[in-house]
Amino acid sequence: FFTQLGPVTPTCIQANHTSAVGQMEAVNFTIIPTTMATGCHVQGSSVSASWFSLFDNGTNYCNLRNIMKGSGLTKAPGFVEFTNEWLCLGCVITACK
C-alpha cells in the first residue's frame, strides 16, 4: 500500500492512497471545532478513481477506519462512528485488514 500526503492545514488533511491491487483513492479528513474545548468533529471521505471499486469489499470504508484505528482515535473518550450503507456503500460487507 502507498499513501501520498497532500495538502495539510489545521482543518483539512488530504492524501492519495494506492491499494495493493493498484486502485487509487482520494482520502480527505475535515476537522471542525466544537463548542467543547477538548473536542472536534472529524468528517472523512475516501473516493475511488474507478467505477469497478464498487466490488472491492469496502476499500474506501477500510481506508478511513484503518486510519482512525491506527491513530488510536477510536479509543478516545467520546469517539462515535456514524455511517451507514447510504453514506458509505459497502461498509456493511467490509473485509478490513
Short mmCIF file of N, CA, C and O in Angstrom, two decimals:
data_model
loop_
_atom_site.label_atom_id
_atom_site.label_comp_id
_atom_site.label_asym_id
_atom_site.label_seq_id
_atom_site.Cartn_x
_atom_site.Cartn_y
_atom_site.Cartn_z
N PHE A 1 0.84 -1.18 0.00
CA PHE A 1 0.00 0.00 0.00
C PHE A 1 0.88 1.24 0.00
O PHE A 1 1.92 1.28 0.62
N PHE A 2 0.43 2.28 -0.67
CA PHE A 2 1.19 3.52 -0.76
C PHE A 2 0.25 4.68 -0.54
O PHE A 2 -0.82 4.74 -1.13
N THR A 3 0.62 5.57 0.34
CA THR A 3 -0.18 6.77 0.58
C THR A 3 0.71 7.98 0.39
O THR A 3 1.81 8.04 0.93
N GLN A 4 0.23 8.92 -0.42
CA GLN A 4 0.96 10.16 -0.65
C GLN A 4 0.19 11.29 0.02
O GLN A 4 -0.96 11.55 -0.34
N LEU A 5 0.81 11.92 1.00
CA LEU A 5 0.17 13.01 1.72
C LEU A 5 0.07 14.23 0.84
O LEU A 5 1.02 14.60 0.16
N GLY A 6 -1.11 14.84 0.82
CA GLY A 6 -1.34 16.04 0.04
C GLY A 6 -1.31 17.26 0.95
O GLY A 6 -0.69 17.23 2.00
N PRO A 7 -2.04 18.30 0.58
CA PRO A 7 -2.08 19.49 1.41
C PRO A 7 -2.63 19.20 2.81
O PRO A 7 -3.56 18.42 2.96
N VAL A 8 -2.01 19.81 3.81
CA VAL A 8 -2.45 19.67 5.19
C VAL A 8 -2.57 21.07 5.80
O VAL A 8 -1.66 21.87 5.68
N THR A 9 -3.71 21.35 6.40
CA THR A 9 -3.94 22.60 7.11
C THR A 9 -4.47 22.24 8.50
O THR A 9 -4.75 21.07 8.76
N PRO A 10 -4.65 23.21 9.38
CA PRO A 10 -5.21 22.89 10.69
C PRO A 10 -6.63 22.30 10.63
O PRO A 10 -7.07 21.67 11.58
N THR A 11 -7.34 22.47 9.51
CA THR A 11 -8.70 21.96 9.42
C THR A 11 -8.91 20.92 8.32
O THR A 11 -10.02 20.44 8.13
N CYS A 12 -7.85 20.55 7.58
CA CYS A 12 -8.03 19.62 6.47
C CYS A 12 -6.76 18.79 6.24
O CYS A 12 -5.65 19.33 6.24
N ILE A 13 -6.95 17.48 6.04
CA ILE A 13 -5.86 16.58 5.66
C ILE A 13 -6.28 15.88 4.38
O ILE A 13 -7.36 15.30 4.31
N GLN A 14 -5.43 15.95 3.37
CA GLN A 14 -5.72 15.30 2.09
C GLN A 14 -4.58 14.35 1.75
O GLN A 14 -3.41 14.64 2.00
N ALA A 15 -4.95 13.19 1.18
CA ALA A 15 -3.94 12.21 0.77
C ALA A 15 -4.47 11.41 -0.40
O ALA A 15 -5.68 11.37 -0.66
N ASN A 16 -3.57 10.77 -1.12
CA ASN A 16 -3.93 9.83 -2.18
C ASN A 16 -3.39 8.47 -1.76
O ASN A 16 -2.25 8.35 -1.32
N HIS A 17 -4.23 7.45 -1.89
CA HIS A 17 -3.88 6.10 -1.47
C HIS A 17 -3.93 5.18 -2.68
O HIS A 17 -4.86 5.24 -3.46
N THR A 18 -2.91 4.35 -2.82
CA THR A 18 -2.91 3.32 -3.85
C THR A 18 -2.92 1.98 -3.15
O THR A 18 -2.04 1.68 -2.34
N SER A 19 -3.95 1.17 -3.44
CA SER A 19 -4.09 -0.13 -2.78
C SER A 19 -3.12 -1.15 -3.36
O SER A 19 -2.45 -0.90 -4.36
N ALA A 20 -3.07 -2.32 -2.74
CA ALA A 20 -2.18 -3.39 -3.17
C ALA A 20 -2.49 -3.86 -4.59
O ALA A 20 -1.62 -4.37 -5.28
N VAL A 21 -3.74 -3.68 -5.03
CA VAL A 21 -4.11 -4.09 -6.38
C VAL A 21 -4.08 -2.93 -7.37
O VAL A 21 -4.54 -3.05 -8.49
N GLY A 22 -3.53 -1.78 -6.96
CA GLY A 22 -3.36 -0.66 -7.86
C GLY A 22 -4.50 0.32 -7.95
O GLY A 22 -4.46 1.23 -8.75
N GLN A 23 -5.55 0.13 -7.14
CA GLN A 23 -6.66 1.09 -7.13
C GLN A 23 -6.22 2.37 -6.44
O GLN A 23 -5.50 2.33 -5.45
N MET A 24 -6.68 3.50 -6.96
CA MET A 24 -6.34 4.79 -6.35
C MET A 24 -7.57 5.39 -5.69
O MET A 24 -8.66 5.35 -6.26
N GLU A 25 -7.37 5.94 -4.50
CA GLU A 25 -8.44 6.61 -3.78
C GLU A 25 -7.94 7.95 -3.25
O GLU A 25 -6.79 8.06 -2.84
N ALA A 26 -8.82 8.94 -3.26
CA ALA A 26 -8.55 10.23 -2.64
C ALA A 26 -9.15 10.17 -1.23
O ALA A 26 -10.33 9.90 -1.07
N VAL A 27 -8.31 10.39 -0.22
CA VAL A 27 -8.74 10.31 1.18
C VAL A 27 -8.65 11.72 1.78
O VAL A 27 -7.61 12.37 1.68
N ASN A 28 -9.75 12.18 2.38
CA ASN A 28 -9.79 13.52 2.95
C ASN A 28 -10.42 13.50 4.34
O ASN A 28 -11.39 12.78 4.57
N PHE A 29 -9.86 14.30 5.24
CA PHE A 29 -10.44 14.49 6.57
C PHE A 29 -10.61 15.99 6.79
O PHE A 29 -9.69 16.76 6.55
N THR A 30 -11.79 16.38 7.25
CA THR A 30 -12.06 17.76 7.61
C THR A 30 -12.30 17.81 9.11
O THR A 30 -13.11 17.05 9.64
N ILE A 31 -11.57 18.69 9.81
CA ILE A 31 -11.67 18.82 11.25
C ILE A 31 -12.46 20.08 11.56
O ILE A 31 -12.11 21.18 11.13
N ILE A 32 -13.56 19.90 12.31
CA ILE A 32 -14.45 21.01 12.62
C ILE A 32 -14.48 21.19 14.14
O ILE A 32 -14.84 20.26 14.86
N PRO A 33 -14.08 22.36 14.64
CA PRO A 33 -14.11 22.59 16.09
C PRO A 33 -15.54 22.48 16.63
O PRO A 33 -16.51 22.75 15.92
N THR A 34 -15.66 22.08 17.87
CA THR A 34 -16.96 22.02 18.54
C THR A 34 -16.96 23.02 19.68
O THR A 34 -15.95 23.65 19.98
N THR A 35 -18.08 23.13 20.35
CA THR A 35 -18.17 24.04 21.50
C THR A 35 -17.41 23.48 22.70
O THR A 35 -17.10 24.22 23.62
N MET A 36 -17.10 22.18 22.67
CA MET A 36 -16.31 21.58 23.74
C MET A 36 -14.86 21.96 23.53
O MET A 36 -14.32 21.85 22.42
N ALA A 37 -14.18 22.38 24.58
CA ALA A 37 -12.81 22.85 24.47
C ALA A 37 -11.85 21.74 24.03
O ALA A 37 -10.84 22.01 23.38
N THR A 38 -12.15 20.50 24.35
CA THR A 38 -11.22 19.41 24.04
C THR A 38 -11.73 18.48 22.94
O THR A 38 -11.23 17.38 22.78
N GLY A 39 -12.72 18.91 22.19
CA GLY A 39 -13.30 18.01 21.19
C GLY A 39 -13.37 18.64 19.82
O GLY A 39 -13.20 19.83 19.64
N CYS A 40 -13.65 17.78 18.84
CA CYS A 40 -13.85 18.24 17.48
C CYS A 40 -14.68 17.20 16.75
O CYS A 40 -14.84 16.07 17.19
N HIS A 41 -15.19 17.60 15.61
CA HIS A 41 -15.94 16.72 14.72
C HIS A 41 -15.03 16.48 13.52
O HIS A 41 -14.53 17.43 12.92
N VAL A 42 -14.81 15.21 13.18
CA VAL A 42 -13.97 14.88 12.03
C VAL A 42 -14.86 14.21 10.99
O VAL A 42 -15.54 13.23 11.27
N GLN A 43 -14.86 14.77 9.81
CA GLN A 43 -15.62 14.22 8.69
C GLN A 43 -14.62 13.69 7.68
O GLN A 43 -13.71 14.40 7.26
N GLY A 44 -14.76 12.41 7.32
CA GLY A 44 -13.82 11.80 6.40
C GLY A 44 -14.48 11.29 5.14
O GLY A 44 -15.66 10.92 5.14
N SER A 45 -13.71 11.27 4.06
CA SER A 45 -14.20 10.68 2.82
C SER A 45 -13.05 9.98 2.13
O SER A 45 -11.89 10.37 2.24
N SER A 46 -13.38 8.92 1.44
CA SER A 46 -12.43 8.19 0.60
C SER A 46 -13.17 7.87 -0.68
O SER A 46 -14.20 7.20 -0.65
N VAL A 47 -12.67 8.35 -1.80
CA VAL A 47 -13.35 8.21 -3.08
C VAL A 47 -12.42 7.52 -4.07
O VAL A 47 -11.31 7.98 -4.31
N SER A 48 -12.90 6.41 -4.63
CA SER A 48 -12.11 5.66 -5.61
C SER A 48 -12.15 6.34 -6.97
O SER A 48 -13.16 6.94 -7.35
N ALA A 49 -11.06 6.22 -7.70
CA ALA A 49 -10.98 6.80 -9.04
C ALA A 49 -11.67 5.93 -10.08
O ALA A 49 -11.95 6.38 -11.17
N SER A 50 -11.95 4.67 -9.75
CA SER A 50 -12.50 3.73 -10.73
C SER A 50 -13.92 3.31 -10.38
O SER A 50 -14.24 3.12 -9.21
N TRP A 51 -14.75 3.10 -11.36
CA TRP A 51 -16.13 2.68 -11.14
C TRP A 51 -16.19 1.25 -10.60
O TRP A 51 -17.07 0.92 -9.82
N PHE A 52 -15.25 0.38 -10.98
CA PHE A 52 -15.32 -1.02 -10.58
C PHE A 52 -15.00 -1.23 -9.12
O PHE A 52 -15.10 -2.34 -8.62
N SER A 53 -14.62 -0.18 -8.41
CA SER A 53 -14.33 -0.32 -6.99
C SER A 53 -15.59 -0.54 -6.16
O SER A 53 -15.52 -0.73 -4.96
N LEU A 54 -16.76 -0.55 -6.80
CA LEU A 54 -17.99 -0.92 -6.09
C LEU A 54 -17.91 -2.34 -5.56
O LEU A 54 -18.60 -2.71 -4.64
N PHE A 55 -17.05 -3.14 -6.15
CA PHE A 55 -16.93 -4.55 -5.80
C PHE A 55 -15.62 -4.85 -5.08
O PHE A 55 -15.05 -5.91 -5.23
N ASP A 56 -15.13 -3.90 -4.28
CA ASP A 56 -13.82 -4.04 -3.66
C ASP A 56 -13.85 -4.36 -2.17
O ASP A 56 -12.89 -4.13 -1.46
N ASN A 57 -14.98 -4.88 -1.67
CA ASN A 57 -15.11 -5.25 -0.26
C ASN A 57 -14.95 -4.07 0.70
O ASN A 57 -14.42 -4.21 1.79
N GLY A 58 -15.38 -2.89 0.28
CA GLY A 58 -15.38 -1.73 1.17
C GLY A 58 -14.04 -1.07 1.37
O GLY A 58 -13.76 -0.54 2.45
N THR A 59 -13.20 -1.03 0.34
CA THR A 59 -11.88 -0.43 0.47
C THR A 59 -11.95 1.00 0.98
O THR A 59 -11.15 1.39 1.83
N ASN A 60 -12.88 1.81 0.49
CA ASN A 60 -12.95 3.20 0.93
C ASN A 60 -13.28 3.30 2.41
O ASN A 60 -12.68 4.08 3.14
N TYR A 61 -14.21 2.49 2.88
CA TYR A 61 -14.52 2.47 4.31
C TYR A 61 -13.28 2.03 5.10
O TYR A 61 -12.94 2.64 6.10
N CYS A 62 -12.63 0.99 4.64
CA CYS A 62 -11.44 0.48 5.35
C CYS A 62 -10.32 1.52 5.39
O CYS A 62 -9.62 1.62 6.41
N ASN A 63 -10.14 2.30 4.32
CA ASN A 63 -9.14 3.37 4.35
C ASN A 63 -9.37 4.28 5.55
O ASN A 63 -8.44 4.57 6.31
N LEU A 64 -10.60 4.73 5.71
CA LEU A 64 -10.92 5.65 6.80
C LEU A 64 -10.84 4.96 8.16
O LEU A 64 -10.27 5.49 9.11
N ARG A 65 -11.42 3.77 8.25
CA ARG A 65 -11.44 3.03 9.52
C ARG A 65 -10.03 2.70 10.00
O ARG A 65 -9.71 2.85 11.17
N ASN A 66 -9.17 2.25 9.08
CA ASN A 66 -7.81 1.88 9.46
C ASN A 66 -7.00 3.08 9.93
O ASN A 66 -6.19 2.97 10.85
N ILE A 67 -7.20 4.24 9.31
CA ILE A 67 -6.51 5.45 9.75
C ILE A 67 -6.97 5.83 11.16
O ILE A 67 -6.16 6.14 12.03
N MET A 68 -8.27 5.81 11.38
CA MET A 68 -8.80 6.17 12.70
C MET A 68 -8.32 5.18 13.78
O MET A 68 -7.91 5.57 14.86
N LYS A 69 -8.38 3.90 13.46
CA LYS A 69 -7.97 2.87 14.42
C LYS A 69 -6.46 2.94 14.67
O LYS A 69 -6.00 2.89 15.81
N GLY A 70 -5.68 3.06 13.61
CA GLY A 70 -4.23 3.11 13.72
C GLY A 70 -3.73 4.32 14.50
O GLY A 70 -2.70 4.27 15.16
N SER A 71 -4.47 5.42 14.43
CA SER A 71 -4.08 6.63 15.15
C SER A 71 -4.47 6.57 16.63
O SER A 71 -4.05 7.40 17.41
N GLY A 72 -5.29 5.58 16.98
CA GLY A 72 -5.76 5.47 18.37
C GLY A 72 -7.01 6.28 18.66
O GLY A 72 -7.53 6.25 19.77
N LEU A 73 -7.52 7.00 17.67
CA LEU A 73 -8.68 7.86 17.90
C LEU A 73 -9.95 7.09 18.22
O LEU A 73 -10.85 7.62 18.86
N THR A 74 -10.05 5.82 17.79
CA THR A 74 -11.25 5.04 18.09
C THR A 74 -11.36 4.73 19.58
O THR A 74 -12.43 4.37 20.06
N LYS A 75 -10.26 4.91 20.32
CA LYS A 75 -10.26 4.68 21.77
C LYS A 75 -10.39 5.97 22.57
O LYS A 75 -10.41 5.94 23.79
N ALA A 76 -10.47 7.10 21.87
CA ALA A 76 -10.57 8.40 22.54
C ALA A 76 -11.93 8.55 23.22
O ALA A 76 -12.95 8.09 22.68
N PRO A 77 -11.97 9.19 24.38
CA PRO A 77 -13.25 9.43 25.05
C PRO A 77 -14.20 10.19 24.12
O PRO A 77 -13.80 11.16 23.48
N GLY A 78 -15.41 9.72 24.00
CA GLY A 78 -16.41 10.39 23.19
C GLY A 78 -16.40 10.01 21.72
O GLY A 78 -17.20 10.51 20.94
N PHE A 79 -15.48 9.11 21.31
CA PHE A 79 -15.44 8.71 19.91
C PHE A 79 -16.74 8.03 19.52
O PHE A 79 -17.22 7.14 20.19
N VAL A 80 -17.33 8.48 18.42
CA VAL A 80 -18.55 7.89 17.87
C VAL A 80 -18.36 7.81 16.36
O VAL A 80 -17.98 8.79 15.73
N GLU A 81 -18.63 6.64 15.81
CA GLU A 81 -18.58 6.49 14.37
C GLU A 81 -20.01 6.51 13.85
O GLU A 81 -20.88 5.81 14.37
N PHE A 82 -20.25 7.31 12.83
CA PHE A 82 -21.58 7.36 12.22
C PHE A 82 -21.44 7.11 10.74
O PHE A 82 -20.86 7.92 10.02
N THR A 83 -21.93 5.99 10.29
CA THR A 83 -22.00 5.70 8.87
C THR A 83 -23.11 4.69 8.64
O THR A 83 -23.63 4.10 9.58
N ASN A 84 -23.46 4.52 7.41
CA ASN A 84 -24.44 3.51 7.03
C ASN A 84 -24.25 3.22 5.55
O ASN A 84 -23.41 3.83 4.88
N GLU A 85 -25.01 2.29 5.02
CA GLU A 85 -24.85 1.86 3.63
C GLU A 85 -25.16 2.99 2.64
O GLU A 85 -24.63 3.01 1.53
N TRP A 86 -26.00 3.95 3.03
CA TRP A 86 -26.31 5.08 2.14
C TRP A 86 -25.16 6.07 2.08
O TRP A 86 -24.89 6.66 1.05
N LEU A 87 -24.47 6.25 3.20
CA LEU A 87 -23.34 7.18 3.24
C LEU A 87 -22.07 6.55 2.69
O LEU A 87 -21.23 7.23 2.10
N CYS A 88 -21.91 5.25 2.92
CA CYS A 88 -20.67 4.58 2.57
C CYS A 88 -20.98 3.20 2.00
O CYS A 88 -21.04 2.21 2.74
N LEU A 89 -21.17 3.14 0.70
CA LEU A 89 -21.52 1.90 0.03
C LEU A 89 -20.48 0.83 0.34
O LEU A 89 -19.29 1.03 0.18
N GLY A 90 -20.93 -0.31 0.81
CA GLY A 90 -20.05 -1.43 1.10
C GLY A 90 -19.58 -1.53 2.54
O GLY A 90 -18.91 -2.48 2.90
N CYS A 91 -19.94 -0.55 3.38
CA CYS A 91 -19.43 -0.57 4.76
C CYS A 91 -19.93 -1.77 5.56
O CYS A 91 -19.27 -2.19 6.50
N VAL A 92 -21.04 -2.35 5.18
CA VAL A 92 -21.57 -3.49 5.94
C VAL A 92 -20.97 -4.82 5.49
O VAL A 92 -21.16 -5.84 6.15
N ILE A 93 -20.22 -4.83 4.39
CA ILE A 93 -19.61 -6.07 3.91
C ILE A 93 -18.10 -5.97 3.85
O ILE A 93 -17.44 -6.71 3.12
N THR A 94 -17.52 -5.09 4.65
CA THR A 94 -16.09 -4.84 4.58
C THR A 94 -15.26 -6.04 5.00
O THR A 94 -15.69 -6.90 5.75
N ALA A 95 -14.05 -6.03 4.50
CA ALA A 95 -13.04 -7.03 4.88
C ALA A 95 -11.77 -6.29 5.25
O ALA A 95 -10.71 -6.51 4.67
N CYS A 96 -11.87 -5.34 6.19
CA CYS A 96 -10.72 -4.51 6.58
C CYS A 96 -9.62 -5.35 7.21
O CYS A 96 -9.90 -6.24 7.99
N LYS A 97 -8.39 -5.04 6.85
CA LYS A 97 -7.23 -5.73 7.41
C LYS A 97 -6.29 -4.73 8.03
O LYS A 97 -6.20 -3.63 7.67
#
